[in-house]
């Protein structure tokens, strides 16, 4: 079953995925299932499609991809799923989503996620909640890595497999 990348009855909420590793792709696949449009930001290889196979049934969703933060455009939500020590490498993407109407979900290891991304979003540190900055939501991330019969992958339109992603609780697999 293939799902479209955008709805015909108006604009779907658009989500920027900053960090297309196991955690980022797990969150993205859930958002795609819920009807959100996903833009994969950066990465080593373009990703234009996400497939999830569970119990013998494969679902696929088209996603956008951009390498340039200045071309990202409007998003409603941003998912920051780079490792905590890689936050600096996501700085340009964080600045690109730094608008008051954007919710930034920080799905990183460790604690103090809000304080870690705040400098890139134009926010002061802990305890601040300015109305002219995005809302930052820290997340607790848990990924169950064994679900029998489930697999997922991200790839290009031609079907070449790229680094894997988990489908609803499955283990990420690196594929080429």
Backbone as JSON, one array per atom type, in Angstrom:
{
  "sequence": "XXXXXXXXXXXXXXXXXXXXXXXXXXXXXXXXXXXXXXXXXXXXXXXXXXXXXXXXXXXXXXXXXXXXXXXXXXXXXXXXXXXXXXXXXXXXXXXXXXXXXXXXXXXXXXXXXXXXXXXXXXXXXXXXXXXXXXXXXXXXXXXXXXXXXXXXXXXXXXXXXXXXXXXXXXXXXXXX",
  "N": [[0.84, -1.16, 0.0], [0.7, 2.12, -0.95], [1.14, 5.37, 0.23], [0.15, 8.74, -0.32], [2.28, 11.68, -0.65], [1.24, 14.12, -0.04], [-1.85, 15.55, 0.94], [-5.01, 15.81, -0.79], [-7.06, 17.37, 0.06], [-6.41, 20.02, 1.06], [-3.67, 21.49, 2.92], [-1.45, 19.33, 4.53], [-0.2, 18.91, 7.87], [3.22, 19.73, 8.16], [6.35, 18.25, 8.72], [9.65, 18.66, 9.8], [12.39, 16.56, 9.68], [15.18, 16.26, 11.44], [17.87, 14.54, 11.44], [18.11, 11.54, 10.41], [18.35, 8.92, 11.47], [17.99, 5.83, 13.3], [16.17, 6.49, 15.46], [15.04, 8.93, 14.54], [13.84, 8.09, 12.12], [12.03, 6.21, 13.09], [10.24, 7.85, 14.5], [9.44, 9.46, 12.36], [8.13, 7.55, 10.69], [5.9, 6.93, 12.25], [4.64, 9.46, 12.29], [4.09, 9.75, 9.56], [2.25, 7.66, 9.23], [0.21, 8.79, 10.66], [-0.64, 10.73, 8.97], [0.91, 12.99, 8.46], [3.05, 15.18, 6.55], [6.4, 14.62, 5.73], [9.63, 16.03, 5.82], [12.82, 15.19, 5.09], [15.8, 16.25, 6.42], [18.92, 17.11, 5.28], [21.59, 14.79, 5.69], [23.44, 11.86, 4.55], [22.7, 10.68, 2.19], [20.14, 11.11, -0.23], [16.76, 10.69, 0.81], [13.73, 9.52, -0.26], [11.57, 7.99, 0.16], [9.83, 5.97, 2.47], [9.55, 2.76, 3.7], [7.67, 0.36, 5.45], [7.48, -2.84, 6.68], [5.36, -5.06, 8.13], [4.43, -8.02, 9.58], [4.15, -9.28, 7.07], [2.88, -7.38, 5.47], [3.43, -4.56, 3.53], [3.81, -1.1, 3.83], [4.13, 2.08, 2.32], [5.52, 5.36, 2.13], [5.86, 8.45, 0.54], [8.41, 10.86, 0.94], [9.69, 14.18, 1.37], [12.9, 15.58, 0.57], [15.63, 17.58, 1.53], [18.74, 19.23, 1.14], [19.51, 21.69, 1.89], [19.17, 24.09, 4.29], [18.04, 26.61, 3.81], [16.09, 26.19, 1.94], [14.05, 24.87, 3.15], [11.48, 25.84, 3.9], [8.11, 26.38, 5.19], [7.3, 24.74, 8.19], [5.41, 22.84, 10.56], [6.21, 21.38, 12.7], [9.28, 20.28, 14.12], [11.51, 17.62, 14.29], [14.15, 16.8, 16.26], [16.59, 14.63, 15.99], [19.23, 13.98, 16.15], [22.25, 12.73, 17.62], [23.08, 13.76, 20.96], [25.67, 14.86, 21.18], [26.03, 15.71, 18.61], [24.58, 17.96, 18.16], [25.53, 20.53, 17.49], [26.12, 20.18, 14.78], [23.65, 20.29, 13.66], [22.89, 22.87, 13.72], [22.34, 24.85, 11.64], [19.97, 23.83, 10.58], [18.3, 23.95, 12.81], [18.17, 26.72, 13.21], [16.77, 27.31, 10.89], [14.2, 26.43, 11.44], [13.37, 28.01, 13.48], [10.86, 29.52, 14.49], [7.99, 31.14, 15.94], [5.58, 29.64, 15.71], [6.31, 27.02, 15.44], [6.73, 23.75, 16.71], [9.25, 22.13, 18.43], [10.41, 19.0, 18.75], [12.58, 17.33, 20.74], [14.31, 14.59, 20.36], [16.51, 13.14, 21.71], [19.38, 11.47, 23.15], [20.15, 11.44, 26.66], [19.74, 14.16, 29.05], [18.37, 17.45, 29.62], [17.6, 18.44, 27.13], [16.11, 20.65, 26.16], [17.64, 22.86, 27.0], [19.92, 22.34, 25.54], [19.28, 22.75, 22.8], [18.24, 25.29, 22.76], [20.01, 27.63, 22.39], [20.34, 27.65, 19.6], [17.88, 28.18, 18.64], [17.24, 30.71, 19.22], [16.58, 31.14, 21.84], [16.81, 31.9, 25.31], [18.45, 30.09, 28.0], [17.54, 27.55, 30.43], [14.32, 27.61, 32.0], [13.27, 29.77, 30.64], [10.66, 31.1, 28.6], [10.02, 32.49, 26.05], [7.65, 34.24, 24.0], [8.21, 34.61, 21.37], [9.67, 32.56, 20.29], [10.23, 29.15, 19.16], [8.25, 26.42, 20.53], [9.74, 24.13, 22.66], [9.96, 20.71, 23.08], [11.02, 18.26, 25.13], [11.89, 14.8, 24.72], [11.4, 11.45, 25.78], [13.07, 8.68, 24.7], [12.51, 5.49, 23.47], [13.29, 2.48, 22.0], [12.18, -0.46, 20.87], [13.89, -3.24, 19.89], [13.32, -5.67, 18.66], [11.0, -7.16, 16.82], [9.23, -9.71, 15.64], [8.9, -10.47, 12.2], [8.84, -7.85, 11.26], [10.12, -5.08, 9.44], [11.91, -2.3, 8.12], [12.69, 0.3, 5.8], [14.48, 2.96, 4.24], [14.59, 4.73, 1.22], [15.56, 5.6, -2.13], [13.54, 6.78, -4.91], [13.98, 4.87, -6.93], [14.16, 2.54, -5.6], [16.52, 1.73, -4.39], [17.99, 0.66, -1.49], [18.52, 2.44, 1.52], [20.21, 3.5, 4.57], [18.68, 1.75, 7.21], [15.49, 1.9, 8.93], [13.4, 1.82, 11.77], [10.31, 0.13, 11.87], [7.3, 0.53, 13.46], [8.36, -0.38, 16.24], [10.28, -2.18, 15.32], [13.6, -3.46, 14.61], [16.25, -1.33, 13.55], [17.83, -1.63, 10.41], [20.79, -1.72, 8.59], [21.0, -1.12, 5.24], [21.89, -1.41, 1.82]],
  "CA": [[0.0, 0.0, 0.0], [1.49, 3.35, -1.01], [0.41, 6.53, 0.71], [0.65, 9.94, -1.0], [3.1, 12.57, 0.17], [0.46, 15.28, 0.37], [-3.29, 15.33, 0.82], [-5.67, 16.62, -1.8], [-8.05, 18.23, 0.7], [-5.73, 21.04, 1.84], [-2.3, 21.26, 3.34], [-1.22, 18.49, 5.7], [0.89, 19.41, 8.71], [4.53, 19.4, 7.59], [7.31, 17.99, 9.79], [11.06, 18.57, 9.41], [13.13, 15.53, 10.41], [16.6, 16.6, 11.52], [18.49, 13.35, 11.98], [17.38, 10.42, 9.84], [18.85, 7.64, 11.96], [16.97, 4.9, 13.79], [15.14, 7.18, 16.24], [14.35, 9.88, 13.66], [12.99, 7.38, 11.16], [10.91, 5.62, 13.83], [9.29, 8.93, 14.74], [8.9, 9.84, 11.05], [7.17, 6.56, 10.2], [4.67, 7.14, 13.02], [3.99, 10.68, 11.81], [3.55, 9.46, 8.23], [1.04, 6.86, 9.47], [-0.82, 9.7, 11.18], [-1.05, 11.66, 7.92], [1.77, 14.18, 8.35], [4.05, 15.21, 5.49], [7.73, 14.65, 6.35], [10.77, 16.5, 5.04], [14.08, 14.72, 5.66], [16.75, 17.36, 6.31], [20.33, 16.75, 5.23], [21.91, 13.37, 5.62], [24.5, 11.47, 3.62], [22.1, 10.26, 0.92], [18.73, 11.54, -0.29], [15.71, 9.73, 1.12], [12.49, 9.99, -0.86], [10.51, 7.03, 0.42], [9.99, 5.13, 3.65], [8.72, 1.56, 3.66], [7.61, -0.42, 6.68], [6.84, -4.15, 6.5], [4.98, -5.71, 9.38], [3.58, -9.22, 9.44], [3.93, -9.57, 5.66], [2.24, -6.27, 4.76], [4.32, -3.41, 3.37], [3.24, 0.22, 3.59], [5.18, 3.0, 1.87], [5.17, 6.77, 2.11], [6.82, 9.35, -0.09], [8.85, 11.97, 1.79], [10.53, 15.17, 0.71], [14.27, 15.64, 1.06], [16.37, 18.78, 1.17], [20.1, 19.34, 1.67], [19.79, 23.09, 2.13], [18.23, 24.65, 5.26], [17.35, 27.8, 3.29], [14.98, 25.77, 1.07], [13.13, 24.05, 3.93], [10.11, 26.36, 3.86], [7.32, 26.33, 6.42], [6.99, 23.47, 8.85], [4.65, 22.99, 11.79], [6.93, 20.66, 13.74], [10.62, 19.79, 13.78], [12.0, 16.54, 15.14], [15.61, 16.81, 16.34], [16.94, 13.26, 16.36], [20.67, 13.74, 16.09], [22.79, 12.44, 18.95], [23.3, 14.99, 21.72], [26.99, 15.43, 20.86], [25.99, 16.2, 17.24], [23.64, 19.09, 18.07], [26.18, 21.62, 16.74], [26.04, 19.92, 13.33], [22.27, 20.57, 13.23], [22.63, 24.29, 14.01], [21.69, 25.56, 10.53], [18.59, 23.32, 10.48], [17.55, 24.5, 13.95], [17.9, 28.14, 12.9], [15.77, 27.35, 9.81], [12.85, 26.17, 11.97], [13.18, 28.87, 14.65], [9.72, 30.43, 14.36], [7.11, 30.94, 17.1], [4.51, 28.67, 15.48], [6.89, 25.68, 15.26], [7.03, 22.93, 17.89], [10.48, 21.37, 18.22], [10.51, 17.81, 19.59], [13.99, 16.94, 20.84], [14.37, 13.15, 20.62], [17.94, 12.87, 21.87], [19.84, 10.81, 24.36], [20.53, 12.34, 27.74], [18.78, 15.08, 29.64], [18.6, 18.85, 29.3], [17.43, 18.65, 25.69], [15.64, 22.02, 25.92], [18.78, 23.76, 27.16], [20.91, 22.04, 24.5], [18.91, 23.32, 21.5], [17.78, 26.67, 22.92], [20.85, 28.66, 21.76], [20.18, 27.64, 18.14], [16.51, 28.59, 18.33], [17.05, 32.09, 19.65], [16.0, 31.13, 23.18], [17.72, 31.81, 26.44], [18.5, 28.75, 28.6], [16.5, 26.94, 31.27], [13.34, 28.45, 32.67], [12.73, 30.83, 29.78], [9.62, 30.7, 27.65], [9.63, 33.67, 25.27], [6.57, 33.99, 23.06], [8.68, 34.76, 19.99], [10.54, 31.43, 19.94], [9.49, 27.88, 19.07], [8.05, 25.62, 21.73], [10.65, 22.99, 22.66], [9.42, 19.6, 23.85], [11.97, 17.16, 25.27], [11.25, 13.49, 24.58], [12.05, 10.23, 26.25], [13.09, 7.82, 23.52], [12.68, 4.06, 23.71], [13.13, 1.76, 20.75], [12.23, -1.91, 21.03], [14.65, -3.66, 18.73], [13.01, -7.0, 18.13], [9.61, -7.47, 16.54], [9.23, -10.71, 14.58], [8.14, -10.18, 10.99], [8.79, -6.43, 10.94], [11.34, -4.46, 8.93], [11.66, -1.01, 7.51], [13.84, 0.85, 5.09], [14.33, 4.24, 3.57], [15.3, 4.62, -0.04], [15.31, 6.5, -3.24], [12.41, 6.32, -5.7], [14.35, 3.71, -7.72], [14.12, 1.37, -4.74], [17.79, 1.39, -3.74], [17.83, 0.76, -0.04], [19.43, 3.31, 2.27], [20.25, 3.07, 5.97], [17.37, 1.3, 7.65], [14.73, 2.58, 9.95], [12.49, 0.88, 12.4], [8.87, 0.26, 11.72], [6.62, 0.36, 14.73], [8.99, -1.28, 17.19], [11.22, -3.13, 14.76], [15.01, -3.08, 14.73], [16.79, -0.69, 12.35], [18.8, -2.43, 9.69], [21.55, -0.98, 7.58], [20.9, -1.75, 3.95], [22.43, -0.63, 0.69]],
  "C": [[0.9, 1.23, 0.0], [0.61, 4.52, -0.62], [0.99, 7.77, 0.04], [1.47, 10.8, -0.05], [2.36, 13.83, 0.57], [-1.01, 15.0, 0.11], [-3.91, 16.24, -0.21], [-6.66, 17.6, -1.18], [-7.35, 19.25, 1.6], [-4.35, 20.59, 2.29], [-2.24, 20.39, 4.59], [-0.15, 19.14, 6.56], [2.23, 18.86, 8.21], [5.56, 19.33, 8.71], [8.71, 17.92, 9.2], [11.73, 17.52, 10.29], [14.61, 15.86, 10.32], [17.3, 15.44, 12.22], [17.72, 12.11, 11.55], [18.02, 9.08, 10.2], [17.69, 6.8, 12.47], [15.83, 5.61, 14.53], [14.35, 8.13, 15.34], [13.4, 9.18, 12.7], [11.83, 6.68, 11.85], [9.83, 6.66, 14.08], [8.63, 9.34, 13.42], [7.87, 8.84, 10.54], [5.85, 6.66, 10.96], [3.92, 8.38, 12.57], [3.4, 10.49, 10.42], [2.27, 8.63, 8.35], [-0.12, 7.73, 9.92], [-1.22, 10.77, 10.16], [-0.23, 12.92, 7.8], [2.67, 14.05, 7.12], [5.4, 15.39, 6.15], [8.77, 15.12, 5.36], [12.02, 16.02, 5.75], [15.13, 15.79, 5.37], [18.18, 16.84, 6.34], [20.53, 15.26, 5.09], [22.95, 13.09, 4.55], [23.95, 11.08, 2.25], [20.64, 10.69, 0.92], [17.78, 10.38, 0.05], [14.41, 10.29, 0.58], [11.3, 9.09, -0.56], [10.85, 6.24, 1.68], [9.03, 3.97, 3.52], [8.8, 0.85, 5.0], [6.87, -1.71, 6.36], [6.6, -4.76, 7.86], [4.06, -6.87, 9.07], [3.19, -9.46, 7.99], [3.26, -8.48, 4.86], [3.18, -5.08, 4.73], [3.51, -2.16, 3.1], [4.39, 1.14, 3.22], [4.64, 4.42, 1.83], [6.26, 7.54, 1.39], [7.15, 10.45, 0.91], [9.64, 12.94, 0.92], [11.94, 15.06, 1.29], [14.88, 16.97, 0.64], [17.74, 18.75, 1.85], [20.41, 20.74, 2.17], [18.76, 23.68, 3.1], [17.47, 25.86, 4.75], [16.18, 27.45, 2.38], [13.92, 24.97, 1.83], [11.69, 24.54, 3.86], [9.42, 26.21, 5.21], [7.12, 24.91, 6.91], [6.21, 23.79, 10.12], [5.41, 22.43, 12.99], [8.31, 20.3, 13.22], [10.98, 18.72, 14.79], [13.52, 16.59, 15.11], [16.03, 15.44, 16.88], [18.4, 12.95, 16.11], [21.14, 13.41, 17.51], [23.14, 13.76, 19.64], [24.62, 15.65, 21.35], [27.06, 15.96, 19.43], [25.06, 17.4, 17.06], [24.25, 20.25, 17.29], [26.05, 21.43, 15.24], [24.64, 20.18, 12.78], [21.92, 22.05, 13.38], [21.91, 25.02, 12.88], [20.23, 25.12, 10.37], [17.74, 23.88, 11.61], [17.23, 25.97, 13.72], [16.81, 28.26, 11.82], [14.35, 27.13, 10.31], [12.5, 27.08, 13.14], [12.12, 29.94, 14.39], [8.73, 30.13, 15.49], [6.06, 29.84, 16.91], [5.01, 27.23, 15.36], [7.1, 25.02, 16.63], [8.25, 22.09, 17.56], [10.52, 20.23, 19.24], [11.96, 17.36, 19.58], [14.05, 15.48, 21.31], [15.84, 12.74, 20.65], [18.21, 12.08, 23.13], [20.15, 11.86, 25.42], [19.39, 13.19, 28.25], [19.16, 16.5, 29.21], [18.52, 19.13, 27.81], [17.03, 20.09, 25.38], [16.82, 22.99, 25.98], [19.82, 23.56, 26.05], [20.56, 22.72, 23.18], [18.53, 24.79, 21.57], [18.69, 27.72, 22.25], [20.68, 28.75, 20.24], [18.81, 28.12, 17.7], [16.23, 30.01, 18.76], [16.43, 32.18, 21.02], [17.1, 31.22, 24.22], [17.61, 30.42, 27.07], [17.3, 28.38, 29.45], [15.58, 27.98, 31.9], [12.72, 29.52, 31.81], [11.64, 30.28, 28.87], [9.15, 31.92, 26.87], [8.57, 33.32, 24.24], [7.02, 34.1, 21.61], [9.62, 33.65, 19.56], [9.7, 30.16, 19.85], [9.29, 27.23, 20.43], [8.95, 24.4, 21.63], [10.09, 21.94, 23.6], [10.47, 18.51, 23.94], [11.23, 15.83, 25.22], [12.09, 12.41, 25.23], [11.95, 9.25, 25.09], [13.36, 6.38, 23.95], [12.41, 3.35, 22.4], [13.28, 0.27, 21.01], [12.85, -2.47, 19.76], [14.37, -5.06, 18.23], [11.5, -7.17, 18.03], [9.61, -8.46, 15.4], [8.38, -10.27, 13.39], [8.08, -8.71, 10.6], [10.14, -5.97, 10.42], [10.95, -3.15, 8.29], [12.9, -0.57, 6.77], [13.46, 2.18, 4.48], [15.11, 4.15, 2.28], [14.94, 5.7, -1.01], [14.13, 5.96, -4.05], [12.72, 5.07, -6.53], [14.41, 2.44, -6.89], [15.45, 0.98, -4.12], [17.64, 1.64, -2.25], [18.91, 1.65, 0.56], [19.42, 2.86, 3.72], [18.85, 2.86, 6.51], [16.73, 2.17, 8.7], [13.78, 1.58, 10.56], [11.06, 1.15, 12.01], [8.31, -0.09, 13.07], [7.24, -0.72, 15.61], [10.01, -2.25, 16.61], [12.64, -2.61, 14.88], [15.49, -2.41, 13.46], [17.83, -1.61, 11.71], [19.51, -1.57, 8.65], [21.48, -1.75, 6.28], [21.47, -0.85, 2.87], [21.83, -1.15, -0.58]]
}
